[in-house]
Tab-separated table of C-alpha atoms and ligand atoms in Angstrom:
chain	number	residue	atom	x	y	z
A	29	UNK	CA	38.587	29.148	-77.803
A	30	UNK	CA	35.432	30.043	-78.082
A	31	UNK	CA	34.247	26.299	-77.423
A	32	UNK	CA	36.355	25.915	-75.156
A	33	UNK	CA	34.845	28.505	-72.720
A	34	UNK	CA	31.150	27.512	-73.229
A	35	UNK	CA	32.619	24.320	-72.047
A	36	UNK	CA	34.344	25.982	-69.262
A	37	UNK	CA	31.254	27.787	-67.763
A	38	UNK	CA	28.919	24.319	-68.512
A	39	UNK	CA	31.674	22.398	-66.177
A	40	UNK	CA	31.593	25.257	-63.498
A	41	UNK	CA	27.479	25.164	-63.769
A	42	UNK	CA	27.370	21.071	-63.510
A	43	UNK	CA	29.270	21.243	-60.409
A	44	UNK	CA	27.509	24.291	-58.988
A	45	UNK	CA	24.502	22.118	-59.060
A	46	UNK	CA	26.063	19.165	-57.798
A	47	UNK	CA	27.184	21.288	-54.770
A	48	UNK	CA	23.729	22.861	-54.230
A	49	UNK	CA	22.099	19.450	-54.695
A	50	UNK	CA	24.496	17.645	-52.196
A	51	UNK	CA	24.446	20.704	-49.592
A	52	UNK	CA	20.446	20.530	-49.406
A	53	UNK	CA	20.908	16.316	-49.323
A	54	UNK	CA	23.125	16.862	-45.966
A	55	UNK	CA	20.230	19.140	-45.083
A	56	UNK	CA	17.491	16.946	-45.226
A	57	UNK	CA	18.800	14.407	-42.930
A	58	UNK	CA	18.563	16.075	-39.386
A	59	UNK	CA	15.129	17.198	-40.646
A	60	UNK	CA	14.186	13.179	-41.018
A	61	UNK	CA	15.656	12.882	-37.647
A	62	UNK	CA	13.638	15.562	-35.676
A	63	UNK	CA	10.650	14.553	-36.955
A	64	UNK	CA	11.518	11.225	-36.148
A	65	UNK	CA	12.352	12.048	-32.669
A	66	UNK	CA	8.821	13.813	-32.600
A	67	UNK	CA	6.373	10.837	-33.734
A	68	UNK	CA	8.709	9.030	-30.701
A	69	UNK	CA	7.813	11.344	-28.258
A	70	UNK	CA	3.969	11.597	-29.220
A	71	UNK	CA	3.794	7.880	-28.835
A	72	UNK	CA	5.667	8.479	-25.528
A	73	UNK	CA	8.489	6.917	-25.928
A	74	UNK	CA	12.045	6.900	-27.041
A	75	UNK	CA	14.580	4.931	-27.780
A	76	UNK	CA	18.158	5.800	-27.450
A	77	UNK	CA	21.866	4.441	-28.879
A	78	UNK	CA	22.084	1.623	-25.991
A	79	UNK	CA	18.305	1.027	-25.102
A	80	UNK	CA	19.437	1.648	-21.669
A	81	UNK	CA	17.136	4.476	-20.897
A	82	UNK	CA	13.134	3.375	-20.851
A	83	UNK	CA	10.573	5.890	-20.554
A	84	UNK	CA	7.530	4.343	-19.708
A	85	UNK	CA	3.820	6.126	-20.525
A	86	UNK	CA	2.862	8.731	-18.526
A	87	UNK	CA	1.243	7.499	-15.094
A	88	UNK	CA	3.591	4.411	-14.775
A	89	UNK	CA	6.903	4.885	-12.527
A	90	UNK	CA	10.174	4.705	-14.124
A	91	UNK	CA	12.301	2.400	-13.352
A	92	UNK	CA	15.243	1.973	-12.653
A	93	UNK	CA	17.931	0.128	-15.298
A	94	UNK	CA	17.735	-2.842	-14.989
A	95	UNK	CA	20.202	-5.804	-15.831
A	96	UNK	CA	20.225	-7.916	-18.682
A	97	UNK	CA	16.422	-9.963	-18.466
A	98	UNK	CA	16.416	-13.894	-17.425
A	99	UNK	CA	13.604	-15.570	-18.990
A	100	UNK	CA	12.028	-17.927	-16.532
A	101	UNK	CA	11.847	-21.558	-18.081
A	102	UNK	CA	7.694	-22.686	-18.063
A	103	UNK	CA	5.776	-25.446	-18.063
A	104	UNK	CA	2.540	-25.063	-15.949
A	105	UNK	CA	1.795	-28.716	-17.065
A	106	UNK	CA	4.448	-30.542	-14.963
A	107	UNK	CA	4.500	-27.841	-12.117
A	108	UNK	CA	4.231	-29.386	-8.466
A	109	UNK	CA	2.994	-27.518	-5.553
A	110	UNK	CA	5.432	-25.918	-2.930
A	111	UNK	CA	4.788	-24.190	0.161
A	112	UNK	CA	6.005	-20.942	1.425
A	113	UNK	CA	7.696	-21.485	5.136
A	114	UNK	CA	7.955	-17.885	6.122
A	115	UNK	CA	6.459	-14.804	4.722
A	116	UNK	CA	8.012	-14.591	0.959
A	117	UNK	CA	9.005	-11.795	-1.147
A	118	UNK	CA	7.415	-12.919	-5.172
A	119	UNK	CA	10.024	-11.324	-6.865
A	120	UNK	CA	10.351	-10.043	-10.877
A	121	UNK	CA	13.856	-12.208	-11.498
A	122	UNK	CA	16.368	-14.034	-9.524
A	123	UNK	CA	17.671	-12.146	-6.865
A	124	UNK	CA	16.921	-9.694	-4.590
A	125	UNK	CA	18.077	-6.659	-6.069
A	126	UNK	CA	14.911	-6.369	-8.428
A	127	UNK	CA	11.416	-5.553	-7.449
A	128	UNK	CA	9.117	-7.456	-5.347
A	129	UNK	CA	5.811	-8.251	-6.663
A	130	UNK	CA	3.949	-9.047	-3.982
A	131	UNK	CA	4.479	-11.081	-0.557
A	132	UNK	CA	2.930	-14.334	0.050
A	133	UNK	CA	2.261	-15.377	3.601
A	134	UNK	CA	3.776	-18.356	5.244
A	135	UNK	CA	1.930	-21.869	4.603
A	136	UNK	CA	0.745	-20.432	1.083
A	137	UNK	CA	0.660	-22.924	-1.672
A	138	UNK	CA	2.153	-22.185	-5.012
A	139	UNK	CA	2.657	-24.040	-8.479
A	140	UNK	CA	6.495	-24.772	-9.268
A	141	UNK	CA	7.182	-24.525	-12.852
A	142	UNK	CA	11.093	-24.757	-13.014
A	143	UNK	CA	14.422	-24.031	-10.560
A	144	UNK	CA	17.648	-22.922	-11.501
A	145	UNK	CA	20.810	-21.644	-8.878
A	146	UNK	CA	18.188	-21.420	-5.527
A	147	UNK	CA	15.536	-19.515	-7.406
A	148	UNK	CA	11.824	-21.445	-8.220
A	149	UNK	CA	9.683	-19.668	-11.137
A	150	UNK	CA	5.976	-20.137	-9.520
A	151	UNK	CA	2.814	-18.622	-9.833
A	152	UNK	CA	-0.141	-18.316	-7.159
A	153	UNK	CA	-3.371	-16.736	-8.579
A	154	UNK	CA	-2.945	-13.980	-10.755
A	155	UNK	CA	1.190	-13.737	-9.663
A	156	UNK	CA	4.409	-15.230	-11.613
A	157	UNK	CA	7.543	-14.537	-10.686
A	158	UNK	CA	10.331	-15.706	-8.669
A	159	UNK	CA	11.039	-17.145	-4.469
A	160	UNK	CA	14.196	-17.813	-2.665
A	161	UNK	CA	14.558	-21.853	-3.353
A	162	UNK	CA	15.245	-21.386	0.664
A	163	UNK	CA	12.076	-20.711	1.784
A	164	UNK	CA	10.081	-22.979	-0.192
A	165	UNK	CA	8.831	-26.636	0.841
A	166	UNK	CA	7.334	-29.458	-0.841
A	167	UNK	CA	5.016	-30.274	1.881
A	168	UNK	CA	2.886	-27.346	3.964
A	169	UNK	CA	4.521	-26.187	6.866
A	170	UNK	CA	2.557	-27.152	10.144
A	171	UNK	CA	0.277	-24.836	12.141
A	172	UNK	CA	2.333	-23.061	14.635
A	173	UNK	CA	0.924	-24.144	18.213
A	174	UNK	CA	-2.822	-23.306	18.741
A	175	UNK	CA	-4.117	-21.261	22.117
A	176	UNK	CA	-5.830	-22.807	24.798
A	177	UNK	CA	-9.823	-22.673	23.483
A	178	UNK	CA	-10.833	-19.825	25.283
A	179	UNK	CA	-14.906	-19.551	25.983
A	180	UNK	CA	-16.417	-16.825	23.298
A	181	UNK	CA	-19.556	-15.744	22.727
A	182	UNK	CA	-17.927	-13.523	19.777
A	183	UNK	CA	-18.740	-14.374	15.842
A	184	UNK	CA	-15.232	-14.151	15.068
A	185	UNK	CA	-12.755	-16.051	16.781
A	186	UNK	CA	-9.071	-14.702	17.161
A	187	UNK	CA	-6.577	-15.797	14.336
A	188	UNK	CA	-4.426	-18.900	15.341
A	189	UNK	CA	-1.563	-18.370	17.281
A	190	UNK	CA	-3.163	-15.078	18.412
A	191	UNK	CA	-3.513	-15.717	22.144
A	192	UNK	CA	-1.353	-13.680	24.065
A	193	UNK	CA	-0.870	-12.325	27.502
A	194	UNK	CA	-1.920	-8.602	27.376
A	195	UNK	CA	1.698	-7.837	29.087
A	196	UNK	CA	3.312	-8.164	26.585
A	197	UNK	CA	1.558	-6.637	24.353
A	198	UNK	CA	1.777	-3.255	22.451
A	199	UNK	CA	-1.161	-1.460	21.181
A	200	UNK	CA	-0.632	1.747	19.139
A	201	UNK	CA	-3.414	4.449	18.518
A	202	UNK	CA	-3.184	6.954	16.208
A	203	UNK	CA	-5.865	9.494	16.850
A	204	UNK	CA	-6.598	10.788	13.577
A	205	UNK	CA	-6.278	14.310	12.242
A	206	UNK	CA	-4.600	17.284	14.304
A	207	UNK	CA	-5.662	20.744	14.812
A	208	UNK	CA	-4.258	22.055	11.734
A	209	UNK	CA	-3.862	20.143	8.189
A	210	UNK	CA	-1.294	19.621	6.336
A	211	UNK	CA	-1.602	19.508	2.595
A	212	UNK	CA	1.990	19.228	1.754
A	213	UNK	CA	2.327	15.465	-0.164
A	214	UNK	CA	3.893	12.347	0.884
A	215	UNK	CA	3.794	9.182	-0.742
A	216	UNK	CA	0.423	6.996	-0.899
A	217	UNK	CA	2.580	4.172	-0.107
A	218	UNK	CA	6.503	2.682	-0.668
A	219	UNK	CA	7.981	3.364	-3.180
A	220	UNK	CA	4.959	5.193	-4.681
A	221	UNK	CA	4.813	7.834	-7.116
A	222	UNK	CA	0.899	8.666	-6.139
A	223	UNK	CA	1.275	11.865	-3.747
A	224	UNK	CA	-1.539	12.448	-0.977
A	225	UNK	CA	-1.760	15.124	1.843
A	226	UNK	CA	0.161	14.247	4.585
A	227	UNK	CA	-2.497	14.987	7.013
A	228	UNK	CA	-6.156	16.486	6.817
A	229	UNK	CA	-7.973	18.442	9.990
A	230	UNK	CA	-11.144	15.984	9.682
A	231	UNK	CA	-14.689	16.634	9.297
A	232	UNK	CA	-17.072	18.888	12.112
A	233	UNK	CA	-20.291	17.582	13.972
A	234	UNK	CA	-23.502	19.042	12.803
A	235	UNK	CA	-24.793	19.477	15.995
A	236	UNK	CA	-22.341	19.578	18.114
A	237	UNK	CA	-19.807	21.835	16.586
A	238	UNK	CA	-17.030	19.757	18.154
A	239	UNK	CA	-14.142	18.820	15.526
A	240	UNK	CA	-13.485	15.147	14.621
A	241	UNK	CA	-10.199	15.681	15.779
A	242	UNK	CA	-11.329	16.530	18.988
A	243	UNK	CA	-13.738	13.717	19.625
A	244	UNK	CA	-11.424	11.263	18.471
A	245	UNK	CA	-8.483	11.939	20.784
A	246	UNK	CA	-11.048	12.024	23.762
A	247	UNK	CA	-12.017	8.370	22.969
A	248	UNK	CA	-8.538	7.534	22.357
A	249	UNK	CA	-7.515	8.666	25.595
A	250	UNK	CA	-10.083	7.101	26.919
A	251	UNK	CA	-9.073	3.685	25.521
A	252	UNK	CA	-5.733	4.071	26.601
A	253	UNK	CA	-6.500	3.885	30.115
A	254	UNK	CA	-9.107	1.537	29.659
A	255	UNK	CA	-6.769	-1.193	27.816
A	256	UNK	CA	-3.697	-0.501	30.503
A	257	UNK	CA	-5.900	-1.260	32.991
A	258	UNK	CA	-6.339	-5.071	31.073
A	259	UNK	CA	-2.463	-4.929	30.902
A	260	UNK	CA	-1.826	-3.659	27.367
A	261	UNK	CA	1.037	-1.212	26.740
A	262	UNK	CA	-0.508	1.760	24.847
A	263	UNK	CA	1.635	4.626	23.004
A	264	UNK	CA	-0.389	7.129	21.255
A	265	UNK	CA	0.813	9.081	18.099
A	266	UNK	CA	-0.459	12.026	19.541
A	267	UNK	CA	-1.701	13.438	22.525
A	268	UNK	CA	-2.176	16.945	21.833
A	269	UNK	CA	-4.212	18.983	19.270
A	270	UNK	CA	-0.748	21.078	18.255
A	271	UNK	CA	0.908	18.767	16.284
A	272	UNK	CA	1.997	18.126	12.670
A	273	UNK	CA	2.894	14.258	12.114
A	274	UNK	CA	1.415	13.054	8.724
A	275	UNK	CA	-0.425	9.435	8.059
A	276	UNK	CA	3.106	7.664	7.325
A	277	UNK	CA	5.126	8.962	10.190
A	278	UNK	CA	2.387	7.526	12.464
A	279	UNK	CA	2.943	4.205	10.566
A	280	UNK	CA	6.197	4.386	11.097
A	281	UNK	CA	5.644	5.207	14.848
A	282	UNK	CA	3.558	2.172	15.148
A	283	UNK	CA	6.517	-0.242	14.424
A	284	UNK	CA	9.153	2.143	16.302
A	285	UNK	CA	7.633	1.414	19.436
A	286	UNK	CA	6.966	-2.215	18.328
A	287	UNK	CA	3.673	-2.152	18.160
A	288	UNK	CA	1.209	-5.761	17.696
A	289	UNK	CA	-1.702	-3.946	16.420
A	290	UNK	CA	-2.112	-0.157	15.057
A	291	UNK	CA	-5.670	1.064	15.775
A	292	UNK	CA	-6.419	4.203	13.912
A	293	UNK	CA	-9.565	6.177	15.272
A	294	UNK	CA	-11.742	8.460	13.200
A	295	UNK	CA	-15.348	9.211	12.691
A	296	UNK	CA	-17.338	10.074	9.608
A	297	UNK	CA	-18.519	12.768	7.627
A	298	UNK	CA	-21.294	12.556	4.480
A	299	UNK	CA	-23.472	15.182	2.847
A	300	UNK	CA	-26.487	13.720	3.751
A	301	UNK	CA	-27.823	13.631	7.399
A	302	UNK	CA	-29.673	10.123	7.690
A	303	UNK	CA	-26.700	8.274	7.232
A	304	UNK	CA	-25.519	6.305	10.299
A	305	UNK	CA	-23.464	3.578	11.599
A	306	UNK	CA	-19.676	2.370	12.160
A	307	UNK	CA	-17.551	0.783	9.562
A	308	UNK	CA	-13.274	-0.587	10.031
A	309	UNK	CA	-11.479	0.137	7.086
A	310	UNK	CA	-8.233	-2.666	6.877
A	311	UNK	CA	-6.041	-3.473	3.750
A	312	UNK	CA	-7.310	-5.809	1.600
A	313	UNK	CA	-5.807	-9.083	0.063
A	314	UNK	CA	-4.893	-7.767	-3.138
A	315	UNK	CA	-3.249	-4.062	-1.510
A	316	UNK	CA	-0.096	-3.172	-3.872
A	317	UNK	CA	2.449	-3.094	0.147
A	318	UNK	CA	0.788	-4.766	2.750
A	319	UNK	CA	-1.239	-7.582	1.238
A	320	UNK	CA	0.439	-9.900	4.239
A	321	UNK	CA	-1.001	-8.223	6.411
A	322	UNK	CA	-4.815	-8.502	5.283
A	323	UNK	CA	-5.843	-11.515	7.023
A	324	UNK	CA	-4.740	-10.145	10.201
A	325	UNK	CA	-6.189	-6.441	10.169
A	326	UNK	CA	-9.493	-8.398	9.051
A	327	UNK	CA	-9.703	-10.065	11.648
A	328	UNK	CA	-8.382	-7.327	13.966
A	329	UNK	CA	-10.906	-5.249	12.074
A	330	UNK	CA	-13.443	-7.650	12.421
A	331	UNK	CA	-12.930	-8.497	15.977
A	332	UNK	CA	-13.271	-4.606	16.962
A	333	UNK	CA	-16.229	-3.585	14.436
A	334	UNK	CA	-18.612	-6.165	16.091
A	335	UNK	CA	-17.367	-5.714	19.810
A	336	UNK	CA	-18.055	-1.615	19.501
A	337	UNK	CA	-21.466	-2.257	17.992
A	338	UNK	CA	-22.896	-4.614	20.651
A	339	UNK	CA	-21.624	-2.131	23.452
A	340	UNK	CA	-22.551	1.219	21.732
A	341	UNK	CA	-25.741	-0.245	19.685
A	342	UNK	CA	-24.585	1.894	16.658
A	343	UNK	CA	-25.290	0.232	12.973
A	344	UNK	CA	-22.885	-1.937	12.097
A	345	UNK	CA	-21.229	-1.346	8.574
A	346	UNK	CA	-18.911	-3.765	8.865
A	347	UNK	CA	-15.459	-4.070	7.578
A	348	UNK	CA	-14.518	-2.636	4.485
A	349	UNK	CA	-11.068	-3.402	2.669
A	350	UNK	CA	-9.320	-0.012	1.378
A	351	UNK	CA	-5.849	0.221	-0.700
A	352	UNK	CA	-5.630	4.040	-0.934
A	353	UNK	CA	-4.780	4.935	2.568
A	354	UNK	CA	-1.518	6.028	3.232
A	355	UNK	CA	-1.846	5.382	7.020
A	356	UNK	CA	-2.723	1.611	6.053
A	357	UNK	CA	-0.187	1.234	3.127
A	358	UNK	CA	2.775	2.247	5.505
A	359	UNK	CA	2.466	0.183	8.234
A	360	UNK	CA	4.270	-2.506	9.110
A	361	UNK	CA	1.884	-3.818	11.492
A	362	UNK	CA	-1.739	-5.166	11.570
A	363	UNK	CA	-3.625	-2.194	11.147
A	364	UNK	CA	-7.686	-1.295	11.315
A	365	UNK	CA	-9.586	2.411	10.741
A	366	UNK	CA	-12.339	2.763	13.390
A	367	UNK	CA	-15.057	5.500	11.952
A	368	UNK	CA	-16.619	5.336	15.023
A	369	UNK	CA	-20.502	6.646	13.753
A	370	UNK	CA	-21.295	9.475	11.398
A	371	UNK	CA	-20.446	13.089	12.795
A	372	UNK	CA	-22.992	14.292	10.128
A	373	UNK	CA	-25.760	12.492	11.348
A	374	UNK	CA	-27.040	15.358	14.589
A	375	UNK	CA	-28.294	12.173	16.782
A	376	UNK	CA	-25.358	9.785	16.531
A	377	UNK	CA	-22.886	13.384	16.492
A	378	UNK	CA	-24.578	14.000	19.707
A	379	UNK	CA	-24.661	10.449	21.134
A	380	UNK	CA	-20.821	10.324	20.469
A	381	UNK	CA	-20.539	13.361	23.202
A	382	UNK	CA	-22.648	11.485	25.962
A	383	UNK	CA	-19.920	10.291	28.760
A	384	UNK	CA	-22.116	7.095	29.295
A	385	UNK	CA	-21.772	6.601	25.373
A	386	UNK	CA	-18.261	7.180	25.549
A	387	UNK	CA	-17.807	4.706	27.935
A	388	UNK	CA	-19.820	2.105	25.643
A	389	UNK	CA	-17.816	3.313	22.591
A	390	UNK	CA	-14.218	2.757	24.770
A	391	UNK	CA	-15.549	-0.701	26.107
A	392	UNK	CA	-16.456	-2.040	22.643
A	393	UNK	CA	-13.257	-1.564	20.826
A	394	UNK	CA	-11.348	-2.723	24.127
A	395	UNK	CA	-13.579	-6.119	23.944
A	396	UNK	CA	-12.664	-6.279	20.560
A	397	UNK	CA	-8.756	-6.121	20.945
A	398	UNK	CA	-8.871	-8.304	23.705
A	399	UNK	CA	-11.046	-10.838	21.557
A	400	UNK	CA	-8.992	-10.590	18.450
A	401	UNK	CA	-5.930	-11.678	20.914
A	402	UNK	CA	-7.922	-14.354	22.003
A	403	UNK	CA	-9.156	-12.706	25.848
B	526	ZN	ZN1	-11.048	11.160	9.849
């Protein structure tokens, strides 16, 4: 008997153990798991059942799911050269529902690597990806008709196929700034998760006291008159002080009213007096939404920046490429900045409020539009 119950209680402690052991086992694996989940999330990302959901580093836009990848079929060595006979979306895979990676202008040359159901896999400078087999041609696509030579004394000729009849054409300025900012955000560009003000109030002259925003509709006004008077149809995105239309809508004006060309005028502002002069910001080649249109606002910019500095006498800074404006990102149209001198410098601030100066200033850019349409 007595045996019997010192087995008894040994059996009943064997399996008390057993339990404890196996209850703290069952424990230990959602412990694992959290701390699992916790070196995922320090190294920023996470991976779920069906891998469907990607969350990319911080900084770089999430995506949207995505079907199943195709991966393109290269060989660089055999690749032939094709020709792009419109403007062409580059885009990530074979059809149009996925993102586009950049646009190539018409008559651009790119390296064929491989084709499969109407989609080429090509790559022109530092972009790969894929074009419509519809758009693409194996020899280069000829110039479209050239203008009459028109006599210029100007540096910089017009871009081909530029020459127009000022009837029937639209010129949009956008006078920059209003009375009153705006620093609620809208985005830097399409589809862009970078978030800028939607409008500032501008910088002040030194001397004058007179607001950019101000000086800058004057002038614009100005010009308005000035280029109907060539024949040009002119809207303006404002023509008030009392407004509140941010840096995309007037983009987005610009190719509402059908707008050519988008002239955006502004005038600078640095902390340090002696600085001077009139720069054109345009898009660059390489900008992220409107890289197609960078030859064009160039030359628009071009065009204007060298026009307004023989009439007004004002240093030339030339033309500068910029990427980060949301004004220039947006628009569908060529599109050129005019900082028409330095508001912080007291003798070109002050020069910018002479009437004959005005008149210079208005002339200038006018010579320049009419010049980059090949006037
Ligand atoms: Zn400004």
């Amino acid at each position: 008997m007595r045996k019997k119950s010192i087995f008894l209680v040994g059996l009943i402690l064997v399996l008390a153990l057993v339990f404890t052991a196996c209850g703290k086992e069952e424990e230990k694996e959602p412990v694992n798991q959290e701390v699992e989940n916790q070196v995922d999330e320090d190294l920023g990302k996470e991976e779920s059942a069906d891998d469907s959901e990607v969350v990319l580093d911080e900084g770089e836009e999430i995506l949207e799911e995505e079907p199943e990848k195709v991966e393109p079929k290269v060989d660089w060595l055999t690749a032939v050269s094709v020709w792009t006979t419109t403007d062409l979306n580059l885009r990530e895979q074979p059809n149009t529902d996925c993102k586009v990676l950049t646009t190539f202008a018409r008559g651009t040359e790119l390296k064929k690597a491989s084709e499969e159901n109407g989609w080429a896999y090509v790559q022109c400078g530092d972009y790969e990806g894929y074009v419509s087999m519809k758009y693409i041609a194996n020899e280069k696509p000829k110039e479209e008709p050239k203008p009459q030579p028109q006599p210029s004394t100007s540096k910089v000729e017009a871009i081909p196929g530029q020459h127009r009849d000022p009837n029937s054409i639209v010129v949009v300025l956008d006078p920059g700034h209003q009375g009153k900012g705006d620093s609620t955000k809208e985005p830097n560009g399409p589809g862009s998760s970078t978030m800028k003000a939607r409008v500032t109030s501008g910088c002040t002259g030194v001397a004058s006291g007179v607001p950019e925003y101000k000086l800058v509709l004057e002038i614009s006004l100005l010009l308005k008159t000035e280029l109907e008077n060539r024949g040009y149809t002119v809207h303006m995105t404002r023509s008030s002080h009392d407004v509140n239309i941010s840096n995309m809508e007037r983009a987005q004006y610009a190719s509402s009213v059908g707008a050519d060309v988008a002239v955006r005028i502004h005038a600078d502002s640095i902390d340090k007096e002696s600085v001077r002069g009139a720069t054109i910001l345009v898009p660059s080649a390489n900008n992220a939404y409107v890289s197609h249109l960078a030859a064009a606002s160039q030359s628009l910019g071009k065009n204007i920046i060298n026009s307004y500095c023989d009439a007004t006498g004002f240093k030339n800074r030339g033309v500068s490429g910029n990427d980060t404006m949301t004004g220039i990102n947006w628009s569908e149209v060529p599109v050129a900045i005019l900082e028409l001198g330095f508001m912080s410098n007291p003798t070109e601030d002050m020069a910018m409020q002479d009437d004959a100066m005005q008149n210079n200033m208005v002339q200038g850019i006018a010579n320049g539009i009419d010049k980059y349409f090949g006037l």
